[in-house]
């Protein structure tokens, strides 16, 4: 079943993805198909099964708390679409 | 020279039959001449490659160089390369040139390997046909009207077309094995955590794993030996010693117990593909292996569980692409919200957007338990199926894909049909197990892949098992070119 327009708009807002009005029905139809596929999960009983977030039960390796990275601020900042005075620039947030 | 395997190139370089500059130049010429037919590279780096090759030749002359010194390879465009654009197949990163190398790339550079360029892929590794790439689809060298599989379709096609003897790739739900199957190459997805993910652009972090695509198991063993190992920069990389994967390739496999799951031979499977896989199993019996029926009863739930877990993780991972720090930014944003919305709306393609939206849905209030939690419970059931099977057998075998390569455009408009392409490969990712695909025959002159699923950290045995088969068969030598 297709996901309705209101839900698609809400998801798009949560995910911060602009979706054009012309494609919103199509997006809803496709999402509906995927949700129909994953709904097969509801048919199996999982009572008492612990959720598995990760494939391996490994213990974290500890290391000495030492500085290993050099400061490469300029190189990383150079990747930004807009920066100024060592800071990332975005449109004005506070009036 | 392009027909040489990695093992042959290693010998040829050491015996001075040719230099790294010569073979690198030859392959760059082939890429220039032929890749217009396949579109397997996004970026070719001839100048850098020839510099690396010249440096490798000096190291070889000096003696004591690592095995892969001077061997030309290609890297999937998901691995960050210092000073070389790394796009992940996306408009979002079309302008992104990382200031550092991924650990996998660094490992190959330290070994003296030569980088020919960066291979095409489905956008953010989301796809099974290579049709979601911003840089256009890759064509299968076996039939250019067909897809090469995905998401590592560029790596697989480059190896199949003999533009590179080997390539790096990644596999979140089948993205190494499925293209390997469709292009008659040998691909290995290692145990989760065997290969560092640092500098490998993240799709679904609990599933992603890098590995090699090559022309045979011996070459894959050389590549994996260089790729694998603990990395302090990736806290999920395994702190376990790395064996020399080439050392045990010739071991006897008499007495090997091969698990054959009935669920992998269901009605979804093309009967001709099934026949090729059965032929391969008979070949293994001749080598002294024993076939054992096993059951993986939750197999049919792998695809549904994956399409909750992978999109959920992707929706979190891809939130970093915000148009602020790097990547695509829309023109003239009105405010910060508009900047986010339009940068992401413009920068991400349709399939990537779809998966982010599915993940957002599965993680949103009111649906978390029904989807995400449920999928993680099913994930454990799938893992337990394998744990039980591996009490009785050494490896599991079956088909890699339900059918041979399909036509370009055939499944593009139907995401669910595309998702079912990975019906036999996804479970290994969910369980974190190593999986492999190797050529086992042709159907209508299109390649068929035999899948081997191994126990945790059992890559050496899988490579041995694959190599022994390749000693007595010639399918992996069949060439599209």
Coordinates of C-alpha atoms in Angstrom, one line a residue:
Chain A
X1 CA 0.0 0.0 0.0
X2 CA 1.3 3.4 -0.9
X3 CA 2.6 5.7 1.8
X4 CA 0.3 8.8 1.9
X5 CA 1.5 12.3 0.9
X6 CA 1.4 13.6 4.5
X7 CA 3.7 10.8 5.7
X8 CA 6.1 11.3 2.8
X9 CA 6.3 15.0 3.6
X10 CA 7.0 14.2 7.2
X11 CA 9.7 11.8 6.4
X12 CA 11.3 14.2 3.9
X13 CA 11.3 16.9 6.6
X14 CA 12.9 14.5 9.2
X15 CA 15.5 13.4 6.7
X16 CA 16.0 17.0 5.3
X17 CA 15.5 16.0 1.7
X18 CA 13.6 18.3 -0.6
X19 CA 11.1 16.2 -2.7
X20 CA 9.3 17.9 -5.5
X21 CA 5.5 17.9 -5.6
X22 CA 5.5 16.2 -9.0
X23 CA 7.3 13.1 -7.7
X24 CA 5.7 12.8 -4.2
X25 CA 3.1 10.3 -5.3
X26 CA 5.7 8.1 -7.0
X27 CA 7.9 8.3 -4.0
X28 CA 5.0 7.2 -1.8
X29 CA 4.2 4.3 -4.1
X30 CA 7.8 3.0 -4.1
X31 CA 8.1 3.4 -0.3
X32 CA 4.9 1.4 0.0
X33 CA 6.4 -1.4 -2.0
X34 CA 9.5 -1.5 0.1
X35 CA 7.5 -1.5 3.3
X36 CA 5.3 -4.3 2.0
X37 CA 8.5 -6.3 1.4
X38 CA 9.8 -5.7 5.0
X39 CA 6.4 -6.4 6.5
X40 CA 7.2 -10.1 5.9
X41 CA 9.1 -9.8 9.2
X42 CA 5.9 -9.5 11.1
X43 CA 5.0 -13.1 10.3
X44 CA 7.8 -14.6 12.3
X45 CA 7.7 -15.0 16.1
X46 CA 10.7 -13.4 17.8
X47 CA 9.5 -13.6 21.4
X48 CA 12.5 -13.7 23.7
X49 CA 15.1 -13.2 21.0
X50 CA 17.6 -10.5 21.9
X51 CA 18.1 -7.9 19.1
X52 CA 21.4 -8.1 17.3
X53 CA 22.9 -4.8 16.5
X54 CA 26.3 -6.0 15.5
X55 CA 27.7 -9.3 14.0
X56 CA 30.6 -9.8 16.4
X57 CA 30.9 -9.9 20.1
X58 CA 34.3 -8.3 20.4
X59 CA 35.9 -6.5 23.3
X60 CA 37.2 -3.0 22.5
X61 CA 41.0 -2.8 22.2
X62 CA 42.3 -0.1 24.5
X63 CA 45.2 2.2 23.7
X64 CA 47.2 4.8 25.5
X65 CA 45.5 8.2 25.5
X66 CA 48.0 9.9 23.2
X67 CA 47.6 12.6 20.5
X68 CA 48.2 10.8 17.2
X69 CA 46.5 13.3 14.8
X70 CA 48.1 16.4 13.5
X71 CA 46.0 19.6 13.1
X72 CA 44.9 19.8 9.5
X73 CA 42.3 22.4 9.9
X74 CA 43.1 24.3 6.8
X75 CA 43.0 21.3 4.5
X76 CA 39.6 20.2 5.8
X77 CA 38.2 23.7 5.8
X78 CA 39.3 24.0 2.2
X79 CA 36.7 21.4 1.3
X80 CA 33.8 23.5 2.5
X81 CA 31.6 25.2 0.0
X82 CA 31.9 28.4 2.0
X83 CA 34.2 29.3 4.9
X84 CA 35.6 32.4 6.5
X85 CA 38.1 33.2 9.2
X86 CA 38.6 29.5 10.0
X87 CA 34.9 28.8 10.3
X88 CA 32.2 27.1 8.2
X89 CA 29.7 29.6 6.8
X90 CA 25.9 28.9 6.7
X91 CA 23.0 31.2 6.2
X92 CA 22.1 33.4 9.1
X93 CA 20.4 31.2 11.9
X94 CA 19.5 33.9 14.5
X95 CA 17.8 37.1 13.6
Chain B
X1 CA 50.3 -8.5 -21.0
X2 CA 46.7 -7.6 -19.8
X3 CA 45.9 -11.3 -19.7
X4 CA 48.4 -11.9 -16.8
X5 CA 47.1 -12.7 -13.4
X6 CA 48.4 -11.0 -10.3
X7 CA 50.6 -14.0 -9.5
X8 CA 52.0 -14.0 -13.0
X9 CA 52.7 -10.2 -12.8
X10 CA 54.5 -10.7 -9.5
X11 CA 56.7 -13.3 -11.1
X12 CA 57.2 -11.3 -14.3
X13 CA 58.3 -8.2 -12.4
X14 CA 60.8 -10.2 -10.3
X15 CA 62.2 -12.1 -13.3
X16 CA 62.6 -8.7 -15.2
X17 CA 60.4 -9.9 -18.0
X18 CA 58.8 -6.5 -17.9
X19 CA 58.8 -3.4 -15.6
X20 CA 56.0 -1.9 -13.6
X21 CA 56.1 1.1 -15.8
X22 CA 55.6 -1.1 -18.9
X23 CA 52.6 -3.1 -17.6
X24 CA 51.1 0.0 -16.0
X25 CA 51.5 1.9 -19.3
X26 CA 49.9 -1.0 -21.2
X27 CA 46.9 -1.1 -18.9
X28 CA 46.4 2.7 -19.0
X29 CA 46.4 2.4 -22.8
X30 CA 43.8 -0.3 -22.7
X31 CA 41.6 1.7 -20.4
X32 CA 41.9 4.7 -22.7
X33 CA 41.1 2.6 -25.7
X34 CA 38.4 0.3 -24.4
X35 CA 36.7 1.8 -21.3
X36 CA 34.4 3.9 -23.4
X37 CA 32.6 0.6 -24.0
X38 CA 32.2 -0.3 -20.3
X39 CA 32.3 2.9 -18.3
X40 CA 34.1 1.0 -15.5
X41 CA 36.2 3.9 -14.3
X42 CA 35.0 7.2 -12.9
X43 CA 38.5 8.6 -12.6
X44 CA 41.7 7.4 -14.3
X45 CA 45.0 8.6 -12.8
X46 CA 47.7 8.0 -15.4
X47 CA 50.3 10.4 -14.2
X48 CA 50.2 9.3 -10.6
X49 CA 50.1 5.6 -11.7
X50 CA 53.3 6.0 -13.8
X51 CA 55.0 7.8 -11.0
X52 CA 54.1 5.0 -8.6
X53 CA 55.2 2.4 -11.1
X54 CA 58.6 4.1 -11.5
X55 CA 59.0 4.2 -7.8
X56 CA 58.0 0.5 -7.6
X57 CA 60.6 -0.4 -10.2
X58 CA 63.3 1.2 -8.1
X59 CA 62.1 -0.8 -5.1
X60 CA 62.1 -4.0 -7.1
X61 CA 65.6 -3.3 -8.3
X62 CA 66.8 -2.6 -4.7
X63 CA 65.3 -6.0 -3.6
X64 CA 63.2 -7.0 -0.6
X65 CA 60.1 -5.3 -2.0
X66 CA 56.6 -6.6 -0.8
X67 CA 54.8 -9.1 -3.0
X68 CA 52.4 -6.5 -4.6
X69 CA 55.2 -4.0 -5.4
X70 CA 54.6 -2.7 -8.9
X71 CA 51.3 -4.5 -9.5
X72 CA 48.7 -2.2 -11.1
X73 CA 45.3 -2.2 -9.4
X74 CA 42.0 -0.2 -9.4
X75 CA 40.2 1.1 -6.3
X76 CA 36.4 1.4 -6.0
X77 CA 35.5 5.0 -5.8
X78 CA 34.2 4.5 -2.2
X79 CA 37.8 4.4 -0.8
X80 CA 39.2 7.8 -0.1
X81 CA 42.4 8.6 -2.0
X82 CA 44.5 11.6 -1.0
X83 CA 44.5 14.2 -3.8
X84 CA 42.2 12.1 -6.1
X85 CA 38.5 12.9 -6.3
X86 CA 36.4 10.3 -4.4
X87 CA 32.8 10.5 -5.5
X88 CA 31.2 7.4 -4.2
X89 CA 29.2 7.4 -7.5
X90 CA 27.3 10.5 -6.3
X91 CA 26.7 14.0 -7.4
X92 CA 26.9 14.8 -3.7
X93 CA 30.6 14.1 -3.8
X94 CA 31.4 15.0 -7.4
X95 CA 33.7 17.8 -6.1
X96 CA 35.2 15.9 -3.1
X97 CA 38.9 15.4 -3.1
X98 CA 39.9 13.8 0.3
X99 CA 43.0 15.0 2.1
X100 CA 43.8 11.5 3.2
X101 CA 43.9 7.9 2.1
X102 CA 41.6 5.1 3.3
X103 CA 43.6 2.5 5.3
X104 CA 43.0 0.0 2.5
X105 CA 44.5 2.3 0.0
X106 CA 47.4 3.2 2.4
X107 CA 48.1 -0.5 2.8
X108 CA 48.3 -1.0 -1.0
X109 CA 50.5 2.1 -1.4
X110 CA 52.8 0.9 1.4
X111 CA 53.1 -2.4 -0.4
X112 CA 54.1 -0.5 -3.6
X113 CA 51.0 -1.4 -5.6
X114 CA 50.1 1.1 -8.4
X115 CA 46.7 2.8 -8.6
X116 CA 45.3 2.9 -12.1
X117 CA 42.2 4.9 -11.1
X118 CA 38.9 4.8 -9.3
X119 CA 36.1 2.5 -10.4
X120 CA 32.5 3.2 -11.0
X121 CA 29.8 2.0 -8.6
X122 CA 26.2 2.4 -7.6
X123 CA 25.7 5.7 -5.8
X124 CA 26.8 5.2 -2.1
X125 CA 27.0 1.5 -2.9
X126 CA 23.2 1.3 -3.0
X127 CA 22.2 -0.9 -5.9
X128 CA 22.7 -4.3 -7.6
X129 CA 23.2 -3.2 -11.2
X130 CA 25.5 -0.1 -11.2
X131 CA 22.6 1.9 -12.7
X132 CA 22.3 4.3 -9.8
X133 CA 25.7 5.8 -10.4
X134 CA 25.8 9.6 -11.1
X135 CA 28.4 8.8 -13.8
X136 CA 26.2 6.5 -15.8
X137 CA 25.8 2.7 -15.8
X138 CA 28.6 0.2 -16.2
X139 CA 28.2 -2.3 -19.0
X140 CA 28.9 -5.9 -18.6
X141 CA 32.0 -6.9 -20.7
X142 CA 30.3 -10.3 -21.4
X143 CA 27.4 -8.5 -23.0
X144 CA 27.2 -4.7 -23.1
X145 CA 23.4 -4.8 -23.1
X146 CA 23.6 -6.3 -19.6
X147 CA 24.4 -5.0 -16.2
X148 CA 27.6 -6.0 -14.5
X149 CA 25.9 -6.2 -11.1
X150 CA 26.5 -3.9 -8.3
X151 CA 27.4 -2.0 -6.3
X152 CA 31.1 -2.8 -7.2
X153 CA 30.2 -3.2 -10.9
X154 CA 33.0 -1.0 -12.1
X155 CA 35.6 -3.0 -10.2
X156 CA 34.2 -6.3 -11.5
X157 CA 33.9 -5.0 -15.1
X158 CA 37.4 -3.6 -15.1
X159 CA 38.8 -7.0 -14.0
X160 CA 36.6 -8.9 -16.5
X161 CA 37.6 -6.6 -19.4
X162 CA 41.3 -7.1 -18.4
X163 CA 41.7 -3.4 -17.8
X164 CA 43.1 -4.2 -14.3
X165 CA 44.2 -7.6 -12.9
X166 CA 42.5 -6.9 -9.6
X167 CA 40.4 -4.3 -7.8
X168 CA 39.2 -3.3 -4.4
X169 CA 35.5 -3.5 -3.7
X170 CA 33.0 -3.4 -0.9
X171 CA 30.1 -5.6 0.1
X172 CA 27.1 -4.6 2.3
X173 CA 24.5 -7.0 1.0
X174 CA 26.3 -8.7 -1.9
X175 CA 28.1 -5.9 -3.7
X176 CA 31.4 -7.9 -4.1
X177 CA 29.9 -11.3 -4.8
X178 CA 27.0 -10.5 -7.1
X179 CA 29.0 -8.5 -9.6
X180 CA 31.8 -11.1 -9.4
X181 CA 29.2 -13.7 -10.3
X182 CA 27.8 -11.7 -13.2
X183 CA 31.3 -11.0 -14.7
X184 CA 33.1 -14.3 -14.3
X185 CA 35.5 -12.9 -11.6
X186 CA 36.4 -14.1 -8.2
X187 CA 35.3 -11.9 -5.3
X188 CA 35.6 -12.3 -1.6
X189 CA 33.8 -10.4 1.2
X190 CA 35.8 -11.1 4.3
X191 CA 34.5 -11.6 7.9
X192 CA 33.0 -8.4 9.2
X193 CA 36.0 -6.4 10.8
X194 CA 38.7 -8.3 8.9
X195 CA 39.4 -5.3 6.7
X196 CA 39.5 -1.7 8.0
X197 CA 36.6 0.5 7.1
X198 CA 38.5 3.7 7.9
X199 CA 38.3 6.1 4.9
X200 CA 35.7 3.8 3.2
X201 CA 32.6 5.9 2.8
X202 CA 30.0 4.4 5.1
X203 CA 26.7 3.0 3.9
X204 CA 25.6 0.6 6.7
X205 CA 28.3 0.4 9.3
X206 CA 27.4 -3.0 10.8
X207 CA 27.3 -4.7 7.4
X208 CA 30.0 -2.9 5.2
X209 CA 33.1 -4.8 4.5
X210 CA 35.9 -4.2 1.9
X211 CA 37.4 -7.1 -0.1
X212 CA 39.0 -7.9 -3.4
X213 CA 37.8 -8.8 -6.9
X214 CA 40.3 -10.6 -9.0
X215 CA 40.6 -13.2 -11.8
X216 CA 41.1 -16.2 -9.5
X217 CA 41.4 -17.2 -5.8
X218 CA 45.1 -17.1 -5.8
X219 CA 45.1 -13.4 -6.8
X220 CA 42.3 -12.7 -4.3
X221 CA 44.5 -14.2 -1.7
X222 CA 47.4 -11.8 -2.6
X223 CA 45.0 -8.8 -2.4
X224 CA 43.4 -9.9 0.9
X225 CA 46.8 -10.4 2.5
X226 CA 47.5 -6.7 1.9
X227 CA 44.1 -5.4 2.8
X228 CA 43.4 -7.3 6.1
X229 CA 44.4 -6.5 9.6
X230 CA 43.6 -4.5 12.7
X231 CA 43.5 -0.7 12.3
X232 CA 43.6 1.5 15.4
X233 CA 41.5 4.0 13.4
X234 CA 38.6 1.5 13.0
X235 CA 37.4 0.3 16.4
X236 CA 35.4 -2.5 14.7
X237 CA 38.4 -3.9 12.9
X238 CA 39.4 -7.3 14.4
X239 CA 42.5 -7.5 16.6
X240 CA 43.5 -10.9 15.2
X241 CA 46.7 -11.9 13.4
X242 CA 46.4 -12.0 9.5
X243 CA 47.6 -15.3 8.0
X244 CA 49.4 -15.3 4.6
X245 CA 46.4 -16.2 2.6
X246 CA 48.5 -17.5 -0.3
X247 CA 50.3 -20.1 1.9
X248 CA 47.6 -22.7 2.2
X249 CA 46.1 -22.5 -1.3
X250 CA 47.2 -26.0 -2.3
X251 CA 46.1 -27.8 0.8
X252 CA 44.3 -31.1 0.3
X253 CA 40.5 -30.7 0.6
X254 CA 39.7 -34.4 0.9
X255 CA 37.1 -34.9 3.7
X256 CA 35.9 -31.3 3.4
X257 CA 32.3 -31.1 4.6
X258 CA 30.3 -28.9 2.3
X259 CA 26.9 -27.8 3.6
X260 CA 24.2 -27.5 0.9
X261 CA 21.2 -25.5 2.1
X262 CA 17.9 -26.5 0.4
X263 CA 16.7 -22.9 0.9
X264 CA 19.3 -21.8 -1.7
X265 CA 17.8 -24.0 -4.4
X266 CA 14.2 -22.7 -4.1
X267 CA 11.8 -21.8 -6.9
X268 CA 13.5 -18.4 -7.3
X269 CA 16.5 -20.0 -8.8
X270 CA 17.0 -20.2 -12.5
X271 CA 17.2 -23.9 -13.3
X272 CA 20.2 -23.5 -15.6
X273 CA 22.1 -21.7 -12.9
X274 CA 21.1 -24.4 -10.5
X275 CA 22.5 -27.0 -12.9
X276 CA 25.9 -25.2 -13.1
X277 CA 26.1 -25.0 -9.3
X278 CA 25.3 -28.7 -9.1
X279 CA 28.0 -29.4 -11.6
X280 CA 30.5 -27.6 -9.3
X281 CA 29.3 -29.5 -6.3
X282 CA 30.0 -32.8 -8.2
X283 CA 33.5 -31.5 -9.0
X284 CA 34.0 -31.0 -5.3
X285 CA 32.9 -34.5 -4.6
X286 CA 35.6 -35.7 -7.1
X287 CA 38.1 -33.8 -5.0
X288 CA 37.1 -35.8 -2.0
X289 CA 34.7 -33.4 -0.4
X290 CA 31.5 -34.6 1.2
X291 CA 28.1 -32.9 0.6
X292 CA 25.9 -32.5 3.7
X293 CA 22.3 -31.2 3.6
X294 CA 21.9 -28.3 6.0
X295 CA 19.0 -26.0 6.7
X296 CA 19.0 -22.2 7.0
X297 CA 15.3 -21.9 7.8
X298 CA 15.3 -18.1 8.1
X299 CA 16.8 -17.4 4.7
X300 CA 13.6 -15.9 3.3
X301 CA 13.7 -13.2 6.0
X302 CA 17.2 -12.0 5.1
X303 CA 16.1 -9.5 2.4
X304 CA 13.3 -8.0 4.5
X305 CA 15.5 -7.7 7.6
X306 CA 18.3 -6.1 5.5
X307 CA 15.9 -3.5 4.0
X308 CA 15.2 -2.3 7.5
X309 CA 18.7 -2.5 9.0
X310 CA 20.7 -1.2 6.0
X311 CA 18.4 1.8 5.3
X312 CA 18.2 2.6 9.1
X313 CA 22.0 2.8 9.3
X314 CA 22.3 4.6 6.0
X315 CA 19.8 7.3 7.1
X316 CA 22.1 8.0 10.1
X317 CA 25.4 7.7 8.2
X318 CA 24.3 9.9 5.3
X319 CA 23.1 12.7 7.6
X320 CA 26.7 13.9 7.4
X321 CA 26.1 15.2 3.9
X322 CA 24.7 18.5 4.9
X323 CA 26.1 20.9 2.3
X324 CA 28.1 22.7 5.0
X325 CA 31.4 21.0 5.4
X326 CA 32.0 19.3 2.1
X327 CA 30.1 18.0 -0.9
X328 CA 27.3 19.5 -2.9
X329 CA 25.7 22.7 -1.8
X330 CA 22.6 24.2 -3.4
X331 CA 22.6 27.7 -5.0
X332 CA 21.4 30.6 -2.9
X333 CA 19.9 28.9 0.2
X334 CA 17.2 31.0 1.9
X335 CA 18.0 29.7 5.3
X336 CA 19.7 26.7 7.0
X337 CA 16.8 24.4 6.5
X338 CA 16.6 25.3 2.8
X339 CA 20.3 24.7 2.5
X340 CA 20.0 21.2 4.0
X341 CA 16.8 20.2 2.1
X342 CA 17.9 21.3 -1.3
X343 CA 21.5 20.3 -1.0
X344 CA 20.4 16.8 -0.1
X345 CA 17.5 16.8 -2.6
X346 CA 19.8 17.7 -5.4
X347 CA 22.9 15.8 -4.3
X348 CA 21.3 12.4 -3.7
X349 CA 19.9 10.3 -6.5
X350 CA 16.5 8.6 -6.3
X351 CA 17.6 5.2 -4.8
X352 CA 19.7 6.9 -2.1
X353 CA 16.8 9.1 -1.2
X354 CA 14.5 6.2 -1.1
X355 CA 16.7 4.3 1.3
X356 CA 17.2 7.3 3.6
X357 CA 13.4 7.7 3.7
X358 CA 12.8 4.0 4.5
X359 CA 15.4 4.2 7.2
X360 CA 13.9 7.3 8.6
X361 CA 10.5 5.6 8.7
X362 CA 11.9 2.5 10.4
X363 CA 13.6 4.6 13.1
X364 CA 10.8 7.1 13.6
X365 CA 8.6 7.2 16.8
X366 CA 5.9 4.6 16.8
X367 CA 7.6 2.3 14.2
X368 CA 11.0 1.6 15.9
X369 CA 9.8 -1.6 17.7
X370 CA 7.8 -3.0 14.7
X371 CA 10.6 -2.5 12.2
X372 CA 14.1 -1.8 13.6
X373 CA 13.9 -3.9 16.7
X374 CA 12.1 -6.7 14.9
X375 CA 14.7 -6.8 12.1
X376 CA 17.5 -7.0 14.7
X377 CA 15.8 -10.0 16.3
X378 CA 15.4 -11.7 13.0
X379 CA 19.1 -10.9 12.3
X380 CA 20.0 -13.0 15.3
X381 CA 17.8 -15.9 14.1
X382 CA 19.6 -15.7 10.8
X383 CA 23.0 -15.8 12.5
X384 CA 21.9 -18.7 14.6
X385 CA 21.0 -20.7 11.5
X386 CA 24.6 -20.4 10.4
X387 CA 26.1 -21.2 13.8
X388 CA 24.1 -24.4 13.8
X389 CA 25.0 -25.3 10.3
X390 CA 28.7 -24.8 10.9
X391 CA 28.6 -27.3 13.8
X392 CA 28.2 -29.9 11.0
X393 CA 30.1 -28.5 8.0
X394 CA 33.2 -26.6 7.1
X395 CA 31.8 -24.4 4.4
X396 CA 28.4 -23.7 2.8
X397 CA 27.9 -23.6 -0.9
X398 CA 25.1 -22.5 -3.2
X399 CA 24.5 -20.0 -6.0
X400 CA 25.6 -16.4 -5.7
X401 CA 22.7 -15.0 -7.6
X402 CA 19.3 -16.4 -8.7
X403 CA 20.0 -15.7 -12.4
X404 CA 22.8 -14.6 -14.8
X405 CA 23.2 -10.9 -15.7
X406 CA 20.0 -9.1 -16.6
X407 CA 19.4 -6.4 -19.2
X408 CA 20.2 -2.8 -18.5
X409 CA 17.0 -1.1 -17.5
X410 CA 15.2 -4.3 -16.8
X411 CA 14.8 -3.9 -13.1
X412 CA 15.6 -0.2 -12.7
X413 CA 12.0 0.9 -12.2
X414 CA 11.2 -1.8 -9.7
X415 CA 13.3 -1.5 -6.6
X416 CA 11.9 -4.6 -4.9
X417 CA 12.8 -6.8 -7.9
X418 CA 16.3 -5.3 -7.8
X419 CA 16.5 -6.0 -4.0
X420 CA 15.8 -9.7 -4.6
X421 CA 18.9 -10.0 -6.7
X422 CA 20.8 -10.3 -3.4
X423 CA 18.5 -13.0 -2.0
X424 CA 21.5 -15.4 -1.5
X425 CA 24.2 -13.0 -0.5
X426 CA 22.6 -10.8 2.2
X427 CA 22.5 -13.3 5.0
X428 CA 26.3 -13.5 5.2
X429 CA 26.4 -9.7 5.8
X430 CA 23.7 -9.9 8.5
X431 CA 25.6 -12.7 10.2
X432 CA 29.0 -11.1 9.6
X433 CA 30.3 -14.2 7.9
X434 CA 32.8 -14.3 5.0
X435 CA 31.4 -15.0 1.6
X436 CA 32.9 -15.6 -1.8
X437 CA 31.9 -16.0 -5.4
X438 CA 33.8 -17.9 -8.1
X439 CA 33.0 -18.7 -11.7
X440 CA 31.4 -22.1 -12.2
X441 CA 30.0 -22.0 -15.8
X442 CA 28.1 -20.2 -18.4
X443 CA 24.4 -19.9 -19.2
X444 CA 23.7 -18.4 -22.7
X445 CA 27.2 -17.2 -22.7
X446 CA 26.7 -15.3 -19.4
X447 CA 28.7 -16.2 -16.3
X448 CA 27.3 -18.1 -13.3
X449 CA 28.8 -17.7 -9.8
X450 CA 29.3 -20.4 -7.1
X451 CA 29.0 -18.9 -3.6
X452 CA 31.1 -20.2 -0.7
X453 CA 30.1 -19.0 2.8
X454 CA 32.7 -19.7 5.4
X455 CA 32.8 -19.7 9.2
X456 CA 34.1 -16.6 11.0
X457 CA 37.7 -15.7 10.0
X458 CA 38.0 -18.8 7.8
X459 CA 39.0 -16.9 4.7
X460 CA 42.2 -19.0 4.3
X461 CA 40.2 -22.2 4.0
X462 CA 37.7 -20.6 1.6
X463 CA 40.5 -19.5 -0.7
X464 CA 42.0 -23.0 -0.5
X465 CA 38.7 -24.5 -1.4
X466 CA 38.2 -22.1 -4.3
X467 CA 41.8 -22.5 -5.5
X468 CA 41.5 -26.3 -5.6
X469 CA 38.4 -26.1 -7.8
X470 CA 40.2 -23.6 -10.1
X471 CA 43.0 -26.1 -10.4
X472 CA 40.7 -28.7 -12.0
X473 CA 38.3 -26.4 -13.9
X474 CA 38.8 -23.6 -16.4
X475 CA 35.7 -21.5 -15.9
X476 CA 37.6 -18.7 -14.3
X477 CA 39.8 -18.5 -17.4
X478 CA 36.9 -17.9 -19.7
X479 CA 37.3 -14.3 -20.9
X480 CA 34.8 -11.7 -22.1
X481 CA 37.4 -9.8 -24.0

